[in-house]
Coordinates of C-alpha atoms in Angstrom, one line a residue:
Chain A
M23 CA 0.0 0.0 0.0
N24 CA 1.4 3.4 -0.9
R25 CA 1.6 6.4 1.3
W26 CA -1.4 8.1 -0.3
G27 CA -3.6 5.1 0.2
E28 CA -2.7 5.1 3.9
K29 CA -3.3 8.8 4.2
A30 CA -6.7 8.4 2.5
I31 CA -7.8 5.6 4.9
Y32 CA -6.7 7.6 7.9
S33 CA -8.4 10.7 6.7
L34 CA -11.7 8.8 6.0
S35 CA -11.6 7.4 9.5
V36 CA -11.1 10.8 11.0
L37 CA -13.8 12.2 8.8
S38 CA -16.3 9.6 10.0
C39 CA -15.6 10.4 13.6
V40 CA -16.0 14.1 12.9
L41 CA -19.3 13.4 11.0
L42 CA -20.8 11.3 13.8
F43 CA -19.6 13.3 16.8
G44 CA -20.4 16.5 14.9
S45 CA -24.0 15.6 14.1
V46 CA -24.6 14.5 17.7
A47 CA -23.1 17.7 19.0
I48 CA -25.3 19.7 16.6
L49 CA -28.3 17.8 17.8
L50 CA -27.6 18.5 21.5
G51 CA -26.5 22.0 20.8
Y52 CA -29.7 22.8 18.9
L53 CA -31.7 21.3 21.7
L54 CA -30.0 23.4 24.3
V55 CA -30.3 26.6 22.4
K56 CA -34.0 26.1 21.8
G57 CA -34.9 24.6 25.1
L58 CA -32.8 26.6 27.7
P59 CA -35.2 29.6 27.7
A60 CA -38.0 27.2 28.8
L61 CA -35.9 25.6 31.5
N62 CA -37.4 27.0 34.7
P63 CA -39.7 25.8 37.5
G64 CA -42.6 27.0 35.4
L65 CA -41.9 24.3 32.8
I66 CA -42.4 21.6 35.4
F67 CA -45.1 23.1 37.7
G68 CA -46.9 25.6 35.4
S69 CA -48.6 28.3 37.4
T70 CA -49.1 26.1 40.5
P71 CA -46.8 26.9 43.4
M72 CA -44.0 24.3 43.6
V73 CA -44.6 23.2 47.2
D74 CA -48.4 22.7 46.7
A75 CA -47.6 20.6 43.6
L76 CA -45.0 18.4 45.3
F77 CA -47.3 17.7 48.3
L78 CA -50.2 17.0 45.9
K79 CA -52.3 19.7 47.3
R80 CA -53.1 21.2 43.9
Q81 CA -53.2 19.8 40.4
V82 CA -50.7 21.0 37.9
F83 CA -52.4 21.8 34.6
D84 CA -49.8 23.6 32.4
G85 CA -46.6 21.9 33.4
I86 CA -44.9 18.6 32.8
F87 CA -45.0 17.5 36.4
P88 CA -47.8 15.0 35.9
A89 CA -45.9 13.5 32.9
M90 CA -42.8 13.2 35.0
A91 CA -44.7 11.5 37.8
G92 CA -46.3 9.2 35.3
T93 CA -42.9 8.2 33.9
L94 CA -41.6 7.6 37.4
A95 CA -44.6 5.4 38.3
L96 CA -44.2 3.5 35.1
I97 CA -40.5 2.9 35.6
A98 CA -41.0 1.8 39.2
L99 CA -43.7 -0.7 38.3
A100 CA -41.9 -2.1 35.2
I101 CA -38.6 -2.6 37.0
T102 CA -40.3 -4.2 40.0
I103 CA -41.9 -6.8 37.6
A104 CA -38.8 -7.3 35.4
V105 CA -36.0 -7.5 37.9
P106 CA -36.9 -10.6 40.0
L107 CA -37.8 -12.6 36.9
G108 CA -34.8 -11.4 34.9
L109 CA -32.4 -12.1 37.8
L110 CA -33.7 -15.7 38.3
A111 CA -33.6 -16.4 34.6
G112 CA -30.1 -14.9 34.3
I113 CA -28.8 -17.1 37.2
Y114 CA -30.3 -20.2 35.5
M115 CA -28.7 -19.3 32.2
A116 CA -25.3 -18.8 33.8
E117 CA -25.1 -21.6 36.3
Y118 CA -27.6 -24.3 35.6
S119 CA -28.3 -24.5 31.9
G120 CA -27.0 -27.4 29.9
R121 CA -25.8 -27.0 26.3
F122 CA -29.2 -27.5 24.7
T123 CA -31.2 -25.3 27.0
R124 CA -28.6 -22.6 26.8
S125 CA -28.7 -22.4 23.0
V126 CA -32.5 -22.6 22.8
F127 CA -33.2 -20.1 25.6
G128 CA -30.3 -17.9 24.4
F129 CA -32.0 -17.7 21.0
F130 CA -35.3 -16.7 22.7
F131 CA -33.7 -14.0 24.7
D132 CA -31.9 -12.6 21.7
L133 CA -35.2 -12.6 19.9
L134 CA -36.9 -10.9 22.7
S135 CA -34.3 -8.2 22.8
G136 CA -34.6 -7.8 19.0
I137 CA -38.4 -7.6 18.8
P138 CA -39.3 -4.0 17.8
S139 CA -40.8 -2.2 20.8
I140 CA -43.9 -1.3 18.9
V141 CA -44.6 -5.1 18.5
V142 CA -44.3 -5.5 22.2
G143 CA -46.7 -2.7 22.6
L144 CA -49.0 -4.3 20.1
F145 CA -48.8 -7.5 22.2
G146 CA -49.9 -5.5 25.3
F147 CA -52.6 -3.9 23.2
S148 CA -54.0 -7.1 21.7
A149 CA -53.8 -8.9 25.1
I150 CA -55.9 -6.2 26.8
L151 CA -58.3 -6.3 23.8
F152 CA -58.5 -10.1 24.3
F153 CA -59.3 -9.7 28.0
H154 CA -61.7 -6.9 27.2
H155 CA -63.8 -9.2 25.0
H156 CA -63.5 -12.4 27.0
I157 CA -63.2 -11.4 30.7
S158 CA -64.4 -7.9 31.6
E159 CA -65.7 -5.0 29.6
S160 CA -64.1 -2.6 32.0
L161 CA -60.5 -3.5 31.1
A162 CA -58.8 -0.9 28.9
P163 CA -55.3 0.2 28.2
C164 CA -53.8 1.5 31.4
L165 CA -50.7 1.9 33.6
L166 CA -50.5 -1.7 34.5
V167 CA -50.6 -3.0 30.9
S168 CA -47.9 -0.5 30.0
A169 CA -45.7 -1.5 32.9
L170 CA -46.1 -5.2 32.0
S171 CA -45.2 -4.6 28.4
L172 CA -42.2 -2.4 29.3
A173 CA -41.1 -5.1 31.7
F174 CA -41.1 -7.6 28.9
L175 CA -39.1 -5.1 26.8
V176 CA -36.3 -4.7 29.3
L177 CA -36.3 -8.4 30.6
P178 CA -33.6 -9.5 28.1
Y179 CA -31.3 -6.7 29.2
I180 CA -31.5 -7.9 32.8
V181 CA -31.1 -11.6 31.9
K182 CA -28.1 -10.9 29.7
T183 CA -26.3 -8.6 32.2
T184 CA -26.9 -11.1 35.0
Q185 CA -25.7 -14.0 32.9
I186 CA -22.6 -12.2 31.7
A187 CA -21.8 -10.8 35.2
L188 CA -21.9 -14.3 36.7
E189 CA -20.0 -15.9 33.9
T190 CA -17.1 -13.4 34.2
V191 CA -16.5 -14.1 37.9
P192 CA -12.9 -15.4 38.0
Q193 CA -12.5 -19.2 38.2
Q194 CA -10.6 -19.1 41.5
T195 CA -13.4 -17.2 43.2
R196 CA -15.9 -19.6 41.7
I197 CA -14.3 -22.7 43.1
T198 CA -13.2 -21.4 46.5
G199 CA -16.7 -21.6 48.0
L200 CA -17.3 -25.0 46.5
A201 CA -14.0 -26.3 47.9
L202 CA -15.0 -25.1 51.4
G203 CA -18.1 -27.3 51.2
A204 CA -20.8 -24.8 50.1
T205 CA -23.6 -26.2 47.9
R206 CA -24.1 -24.8 44.5
L207 CA -26.9 -22.6 45.7
Q208 CA -24.9 -21.3 48.6
N209 CA -22.0 -20.6 46.3
I210 CA -24.3 -18.5 44.1
V211 CA -26.0 -16.6 46.8
F212 CA -23.1 -15.9 49.1
C213 CA -20.2 -15.7 46.6
L214 CA -21.0 -15.2 43.0
I215 CA -23.9 -12.7 43.3
P216 CA -22.1 -10.3 45.8
E217 CA -19.0 -10.6 43.5
S218 CA -20.9 -9.5 40.4
L219 CA -23.4 -7.2 42.1
S220 CA -22.1 -4.0 40.6
T221 CA -22.4 -5.2 37.1
I222 CA -25.9 -6.5 37.7
L223 CA -26.9 -3.2 39.3
G224 CA -25.4 -1.2 36.4
G225 CA -27.5 -3.4 34.0
I226 CA -30.6 -2.7 36.0
I227 CA -30.0 1.1 35.9
L228 CA -29.6 0.9 32.1
A229 CA -32.9 -1.0 32.0
V230 CA -34.4 1.9 33.9
G231 CA -33.1 4.3 31.3
R232 CA -34.7 2.2 28.6
C233 CA -38.0 2.4 30.4
A234 CA -37.7 6.1 30.7
E235 CA -37.2 6.7 27.0
D236 CA -39.4 4.2 25.4
T237 CA -42.4 5.8 23.6
A238 CA -43.6 3.1 21.1
V239 CA -44.8 0.7 23.8
I240 CA -46.6 3.2 25.9
M241 CA -48.4 5.0 23.1
L242 CA -50.2 1.7 22.3
T243 CA -50.8 0.6 25.9
G244 CA -52.3 3.5 27.8
A245 CA -50.3 6.8 27.7
V246 CA -52.7 9.7 27.2
V247 CA -52.3 13.4 26.7
S248 CA -53.9 14.6 29.9
A249 CA -54.7 12.5 32.9
G250 CA -53.2 14.4 35.8
L251 CA -51.1 12.6 38.4
P252 CA -51.2 8.8 38.1
D253 CA -53.5 7.5 40.9
S254 CA -54.7 4.1 39.7
L255 CA -53.1 1.1 38.0
F256 CA -56.2 0.7 35.8
K257 CA -56.3 4.2 34.3
G258 CA -54.5 6.1 31.6
Y259 CA -51.5 8.2 32.6
E260 CA -49.2 10.9 31.2
A261 CA -45.6 10.2 30.3
L262 CA -42.7 12.4 29.4
P263 CA -41.7 10.9 26.0
F264 CA -45.3 10.7 25.0
Y265 CA -45.8 14.4 25.9
I266 CA -42.8 15.2 23.6
Y267 CA -44.2 13.2 20.8
Y268 CA -47.6 14.9 21.2
I269 CA -46.0 18.4 21.2
S270 CA -44.0 17.6 18.0
S271 CA -47.2 16.8 16.1
Q272 CA -49.8 19.0 17.7
Y273 CA -48.2 22.1 19.1
A274 CA -50.4 25.2 18.9
D275 CA -47.9 28.0 19.3
Q276 CA -44.3 28.9 19.9
T277 CA -44.6 28.7 23.7
E278 CA -45.8 25.1 23.6
L279 CA -43.0 24.3 21.2
T280 CA -40.4 25.8 23.5
Q281 CA -42.0 23.8 26.3
G282 CA -41.5 20.7 24.1
F283 CA -37.8 21.5 23.8
G284 CA -37.6 22.0 27.5
A285 CA -39.2 18.6 28.1
C286 CA -36.6 17.1 25.8
I287 CA -33.8 18.5 27.9
V288 CA -35.4 17.2 31.1
L289 CA -35.8 13.7 29.6
L290 CA -32.2 13.9 28.3
L291 CA -30.9 14.9 31.7
I292 CA -32.8 12.0 33.4
C293 CA -31.3 9.5 30.9
A294 CA -27.8 11.0 31.1
T295 CA -28.0 10.9 34.9
L296 CA -29.1 7.2 34.9
F297 CA -26.3 6.4 32.4
T298 CA -23.6 8.1 34.4
L299 CA -24.9 6.5 37.6
A300 CA -24.7 3.0 35.9
A301 CA -21.1 3.7 34.8
I302 CA -20.0 4.9 38.3
I303 CA -21.7 1.9 40.0
Q304 CA -20.1 -0.6 37.7
K305 CA -16.7 0.9 38.4
K306 CA -16.7 2.0 42.0
V307 CA -19.3 0.0 44.0
R308 CA -17.3 -3.1 43.5
H309 CA -14.9 -2.0 46.2
T310 CA -17.4 -1.1 48.8
L311 CA -20.1 -3.7 48.5
L312 CA -18.0 -6.6 47.5
Y313 CA -16.8 -7.8 50.9
R314 CA -20.0 -7.4 52.8
H315 CA -20.5 -11.1 53.3
Chain B
M16 CA -28.1 -39.6 61.5
N17 CA -28.1 -35.8 62.1
R18 CA -25.8 -35.4 59.2
S19 CA -28.0 -37.2 56.7
F20 CA -30.9 -35.0 57.9
F21 CA -29.1 -31.9 56.9
Q22 CA -27.9 -33.5 53.7
Q23 CA -31.5 -34.2 52.7
K24 CA -32.6 -30.7 53.5
R25 CA -29.8 -29.3 51.5
D26 CA -30.6 -31.5 48.5
R27 CA -34.2 -30.4 48.8
N28 CA -33.2 -26.8 48.8
E29 CA -31.0 -27.3 45.8
T30 CA -33.7 -29.1 43.8
A31 CA -36.3 -26.4 44.7
A32 CA -33.9 -23.6 43.7
R33 CA -33.1 -25.3 40.5
A34 CA -36.8 -25.8 39.6
L35 CA -37.5 -22.2 40.5
L36 CA -34.7 -20.9 38.3
F37 CA -35.7 -23.1 35.4
M38 CA -39.3 -22.0 35.7
S39 CA -38.3 -18.3 35.5
A40 CA -36.2 -18.9 32.4
L41 CA -39.0 -20.9 30.9
V42 CA -41.6 -18.2 31.6
C43 CA -39.4 -15.6 29.9
C44 CA -39.1 -17.8 26.8
L45 CA -42.8 -18.6 26.8
L46 CA -43.4 -14.9 26.8
V47 CA -41.6 -14.6 23.4
V48 CA -43.9 -17.2 22.0
L49 CA -46.9 -15.6 23.7
I50 CA -46.2 -12.3 22.0
L51 CA -46.6 -13.9 18.6
G52 CA -49.5 -16.0 19.9
F53 CA -51.6 -13.1 21.1
M54 CA -51.2 -11.3 17.9
V55 CA -52.2 -14.3 15.9
V56 CA -55.1 -15.2 18.2
T57 CA -56.4 -11.6 18.2
G58 CA -55.7 -11.1 14.5
L59 CA -56.5 -14.3 12.8
P60 CA -60.3 -14.5 13.5
L61 CA -60.6 -11.1 11.9
F62 CA -59.6 -12.4 8.5
G63 CA -61.8 -14.2 6.0
Q64 CA -60.6 -16.7 3.5
N65 CA -57.5 -15.6 1.5
Q66 CA -57.8 -12.2 3.0
A67 CA -54.4 -12.6 4.7
M68 CA -52.7 -13.2 1.4
D69 CA -54.4 -10.2 -0.2
L70 CA -53.3 -8.0 2.7
L71 CA -49.7 -9.2 2.5
T72 CA -49.3 -8.6 -1.2
G73 CA -52.0 -6.2 -2.4
A74 CA -51.9 -2.5 -2.8
W75 CA -53.3 0.0 -0.3
S76 CA -56.5 1.5 -1.8
P77 CA -59.2 1.7 0.8
H78 CA -61.8 3.0 -1.7
N79 CA -61.6 -0.3 -3.6
G80 CA -61.5 -2.3 -0.5
G81 CA -57.7 -3.0 -0.9
Y82 CA -55.7 -3.0 2.4
G83 CA -52.4 -4.5 1.3
I84 CA -49.4 -3.8 3.5
A85 CA -46.9 -4.2 0.6
P86 CA -46.2 -0.4 0.5
M87 CA -45.3 -0.4 4.2
I88 CA -43.0 -3.4 3.8
F89 CA -41.2 -1.5 1.0
G90 CA -41.1 1.6 3.1
T91 CA -39.6 -0.3 6.0
L92 CA -37.0 -2.0 3.9
W93 CA -36.0 1.2 2.0
I94 CA -35.5 3.3 5.1
S95 CA -33.7 0.7 7.2
F96 CA -31.5 -0.4 4.3
L97 CA -30.5 3.2 3.4
S98 CA -29.8 4.0 7.0
V99 CA -27.5 1.0 7.3
V100 CA -25.8 2.0 4.1
I101 CA -25.1 5.5 5.4
S102 CA -24.2 4.3 8.9
F103 CA -21.9 1.4 8.0
P104 CA -18.9 3.3 6.6
M105 CA -19.2 6.0 9.3
S106 CA -19.3 3.4 12.1
L107 CA -16.5 1.3 10.7
G108 CA -14.4 4.5 10.4
C109 CA -15.1 5.5 14.0
A110 CA -14.5 2.0 15.4
A111 CA -11.2 1.8 13.4
Y112 CA -10.1 5.2 14.7
I113 CA -11.0 4.4 18.3
C114 CA -9.4 0.9 18.3
V115 CA -6.5 1.0 15.9
L116 CA -5.8 4.3 14.1
G117 CA -6.2 6.9 16.8
P118 CA -4.0 7.7 19.7
H119 CA -4.4 5.4 22.7
G120 CA -5.1 8.1 25.1
K121 CA -8.3 9.2 23.4
A122 CA -9.7 5.7 22.9
T123 CA -11.2 5.4 26.4
V124 CA -12.8 8.8 26.3
M125 CA -14.2 8.3 22.8
K126 CA -15.6 4.9 23.7
R127 CA -17.3 6.4 26.8
C128 CA -18.9 9.1 24.5
V129 CA -20.2 6.5 22.1
Q130 CA -21.6 4.5 25.0
M131 CA -23.3 7.7 26.3
M132 CA -24.8 8.2 22.8
T133 CA -26.6 4.9 22.9
G134 CA -28.5 6.4 25.9
I135 CA -29.9 9.4 24.0
P136 CA -33.7 8.8 23.8
T137 CA -35.1 8.0 20.4
I138 CA -37.8 10.6 20.8
I139 CA -35.1 13.3 21.0
Y140 CA -33.6 12.2 17.7
G141 CA -37.1 12.4 16.2
F142 CA -37.9 15.8 17.8
V143 CA -34.7 17.5 16.7
G144 CA -35.0 15.8 13.3
V145 CA -38.5 17.3 12.7
F146 CA -37.4 20.8 13.5
L147 CA -33.8 20.9 12.3
L148 CA -33.3 18.4 9.5
V149 CA -36.7 18.4 7.8
P150 CA -36.7 22.1 7.0
L151 CA -33.1 21.8 5.8
I152 CA -34.0 19.0 3.4
R153 CA -37.1 20.8 2.3
N154 CA -35.1 23.9 1.4
T155 CA -32.3 22.0 -0.2
A156 CA -34.5 19.8 -2.3
G157 CA -36.8 22.6 -3.2
T158 CA -39.8 20.3 -3.5
G159 CA -42.1 18.4 -1.1
S160 CA -42.4 18.8 2.7
G161 CA -39.0 17.6 3.6
M162 CA -40.5 14.6 5.3
C163 CA -39.1 11.8 3.3
I164 CA -37.1 8.6 3.2
L165 CA -33.8 10.5 3.0
S166 CA -34.5 12.6 6.2
A167 CA -35.6 9.5 8.1
S168 CA -32.6 7.5 7.0
L169 CA -30.1 10.2 7.9
V170 CA -31.5 10.5 11.4
L171 CA -31.8 6.7 11.8
A172 CA -28.2 6.4 10.6
V173 CA -27.0 8.6 13.5
L174 CA -29.3 6.7 15.8
I175 CA -27.9 3.2 15.0
A176 CA -24.3 4.2 14.6
P177 CA -23.3 4.0 18.3
T178 CA -24.6 0.5 18.6
M179 CA -22.9 -0.5 15.5
I180 CA -19.6 1.0 16.6
L181 CA -19.8 -0.8 19.9
F182 CA -20.4 -4.1 18.1
F183 CA -17.3 -3.4 15.9
I184 CA -15.1 -2.4 18.8
Q185 CA -16.1 -5.6 20.6
S186 CA -15.0 -7.7 17.7
F187 CA -11.8 -5.6 17.2
D188 CA -10.9 -6.2 20.8
R189 CA -11.0 -10.0 20.3
V190 CA -8.1 -9.9 17.9
P191 CA -5.2 -11.6 19.7
R192 CA -2.7 -9.1 21.2
S193 CA 0.2 -11.1 19.8
W194 CA -0.9 -10.5 16.2
L195 CA -1.0 -6.8 16.8
D196 CA 2.4 -6.9 18.4
A197 CA 3.7 -8.9 15.4
V198 CA 2.7 -6.1 13.1
D199 CA 4.4 -3.5 15.3
A200 CA 7.6 -5.7 15.4
L201 CA 7.6 -5.9 11.6
G202 CA 7.5 -2.1 11.4
G203 CA 4.0 -2.0 10.0
S204 CA 2.0 1.2 10.2
R205 CA -1.3 1.5 12.0
V206 CA -3.2 1.6 8.7
Q207 CA -1.5 -1.6 7.6
K208 CA -2.4 -3.2 10.9
L209 CA -6.0 -2.3 10.3
V210 CA -6.2 -3.4 6.7
Y211 CA -4.1 -6.5 6.7
V212 CA -4.7 -7.9 10.3
V213 CA -7.7 -6.5 12.1
L214 CA -10.3 -6.2 9.4
P215 CA -9.7 -9.7 7.9
A216 CA -9.8 -11.2 11.4
C217 CA -13.1 -9.4 12.2
V218 CA -15.1 -10.0 9.0
K219 CA -17.6 -12.2 10.9
G220 CA -18.0 -9.7 13.8
I221 CA -18.5 -6.9 11.3
V222 CA -21.2 -8.8 9.4
T223 CA -23.0 -9.8 12.6
G224 CA -22.9 -6.3 13.9
T225 CA -24.3 -4.9 10.7
V226 CA -27.1 -7.4 10.5
L227 CA -28.1 -6.7 14.1
S228 CA -28.0 -3.0 13.5
F229 CA -30.2 -3.6 10.4
G230 CA -32.7 -5.3 12.8
R231 CA -32.5 -2.3 15.1
A232 CA -33.2 0.1 12.2
L233 CA -36.1 -2.0 11.1
G234 CA -37.7 -2.0 14.5
D235 CA -37.5 1.7 15.1
T236 CA -40.8 3.4 15.3
L237 CA -40.5 7.0 16.4
V238 CA -38.0 8.3 13.9
A239 CA -39.9 6.9 10.9
L240 CA -43.2 8.0 12.4
M241 CA -42.1 11.6 13.0
I242 CA -39.9 12.2 9.9
A243 CA -40.8 9.9 7.0
G244 CA -44.1 11.6 6.3
N245 CA -46.3 8.5 6.6
A246 CA -47.8 8.6 3.1
I247 CA -49.0 5.2 2.0
Q248 CA -47.4 4.7 -1.4
K249 CA -44.7 2.7 -3.1
P250 CA -41.7 5.1 -2.8
D251 CA -39.9 5.9 -6.1
S252 CA -37.2 8.3 -5.0
L253 CA -35.4 9.2 -1.9
L254 CA -37.4 12.4 -1.5
D255 CA -40.7 10.5 -1.5
S256 CA -42.6 10.2 1.7
A257 CA -43.1 6.6 3.0
R258 CA -44.7 4.8 5.8
T259 CA -43.0 1.9 7.7
L260 CA -44.7 -1.1 9.2
T261 CA -43.9 0.2 12.7
A262 CA -45.4 3.7 12.0
H263 CA -48.4 2.0 10.5
I264 CA -49.1 0.1 13.7
A265 CA -48.7 3.3 15.7
L266 CA -51.0 5.3 13.5
V267 CA -53.8 2.8 13.0
S268 CA -54.1 1.4 16.5
A269 CA -56.3 4.3 17.3
A270 CA -58.7 3.5 14.5
D271 CA -62.1 1.8 14.6
F272 CA -61.8 -1.8 16.0
E273 CA -64.0 -3.4 13.3
S274 CA -62.3 -1.8 10.2
M275 CA -60.1 -3.7 7.9
E276 CA -57.5 -1.0 8.4
F277 CA -57.3 -2.1 12.1
K278 CA -57.0 -5.7 11.2
S279 CA -54.0 -5.0 9.0
I280 CA -51.9 -3.9 12.0
F281 CA -51.8 -7.5 13.4
L282 CA -50.4 -8.7 10.1
C283 CA -47.8 -5.8 10.3
G284 CA -46.8 -7.0 13.8
A285 CA -46.5 -10.6 12.7
V286 CA -44.4 -9.6 9.6
L287 CA -42.1 -7.5 11.8
Y288 CA -41.8 -10.3 14.3
L289 CA -40.8 -12.8 11.6
I290 CA -38.3 -10.4 10.0
T291 CA -36.7 -9.9 13.4
A292 CA -36.6 -13.6 14.0
L293 CA -34.8 -14.1 10.6
V294 CA -32.3 -11.3 11.4
I295 CA -31.4 -12.8 14.8
L296 CA -31.3 -16.4 13.4
G297 CA -29.0 -15.1 10.6
A298 CA -26.7 -13.3 13.0
R299 CA -26.5 -16.4 15.2
L300 CA -25.7 -18.7 12.3
I301 CA -22.9 -16.4 11.1
E302 CA -21.4 -16.5 14.6
R303 CA -21.9 -20.2 14.9
R304 CA -20.0 -20.9 11.7
G305 CA -17.1 -18.8 13.1
T306 CA -16.7 -20.9 16.2
H307 CA -16.7 -24.3 14.4
E308 CA -13.9 -23.5 11.9

């Protein structure tokens, strides 16, 4: 290869970095420029006093507070459903599965993580339709259905992280407990899981981020434009990503649009915080939580 | 006597734990089947004889009673294919710069940045795309609304690039250290290392990563829904508006339950599910072949 060829390849590779990082920088910069003016307590609480809104004394009508609360409730529910199931399945995959079950189950988990989120949403939607026709007329898309569908969506992430975390425990640590006479189960509970806790925790936080940002699932399974604070599992609710989507297609004036940009920044901040938290936990917590047992 | 009592109890615990773990993994897998099952069970009774086939291949002309989803399948394939075509060279260049060509000091920081990028919510890409890229394309092209295949593919390309880069980096990192040292010892340049050692060793990883990213582009809802314009037609040029299967599901799910339009979304869901299954199966087969040789 001559010198010019080398130079060309090097330049192309630099160019692609500049293109990608540049476009993401433009994206974020545009968002900041447009959204910063809207970023004040009024964006979240509207004209309701902050303290009254936080203590649920008065309803917020023109802020994104109900949407944030809805997203929070949704995340909490979905993660509570997904984590126990995902953890157990992950432990099985890492420690108990044979060659056959591993490859079959592995395919299913890959498939589950590859299924478009809108299809998972459609599943939730058709399930509730099915129950509506066959069990009770009162069942309709609601918070619980969304949470369940979202839980299915993030399940493979949790399974995969747990499995990888357990599998990457060093061989020496793995056999020490067994050599001391622990059963397989004791070894898992008292040795392997504490050892890989930080990785698992990081995976769970990433799953939380995925719940926070997903729009396709919730728009089919119960998110609505105005519902106030979420107060029942069986009602519609507001969510931040859905609010942003709604603004992008239905905004009436410039103020609403600016509010939309503000909401984008809030969502981005939430996701960035979760992401950083996951990174820190995966790095640092190892040293503090590891030797608890 | 005492000892055997404990032994028994231990065994029982062990068996119970094993059963519980297996059940959780099984439940997760059944879910994957259930997702397809529910769509078929809810969707199938809606169709009369031969209707399913007409829907799959026919044209979309509601006035003549035609509700074929072929235009949406074309739209989906066009947009995801184009976005992969745009994203692939960019991602390969970035991954090469981070792993091989660039200075070692920057690699960790850049990799962190790319990881952070995967955390940016899809809805934000869509939102900024609508207000930044669409007017730009509209003014440059001079015709149409700017909501077209090209705009959607560009945004989608940036969206899937981080995932693709991480796939590539993962496979670059698996190249044995000694091979790289050998190039250095022979006095080869970094570009030569990339072209003659790293890339040939990573062909399988690169193909797998690209296929999986294609699956990701295929399943994205929000970007296509917000930016591609959603016109139901067989697209002829890059500046034509198109509707994807995912966007179709999102748009029609609010329609009347008894209409044929509504029935078609279950078929869309099933088609998406099957395409995803093929993509995952393909990626797994490619990797499997790599390990046997």
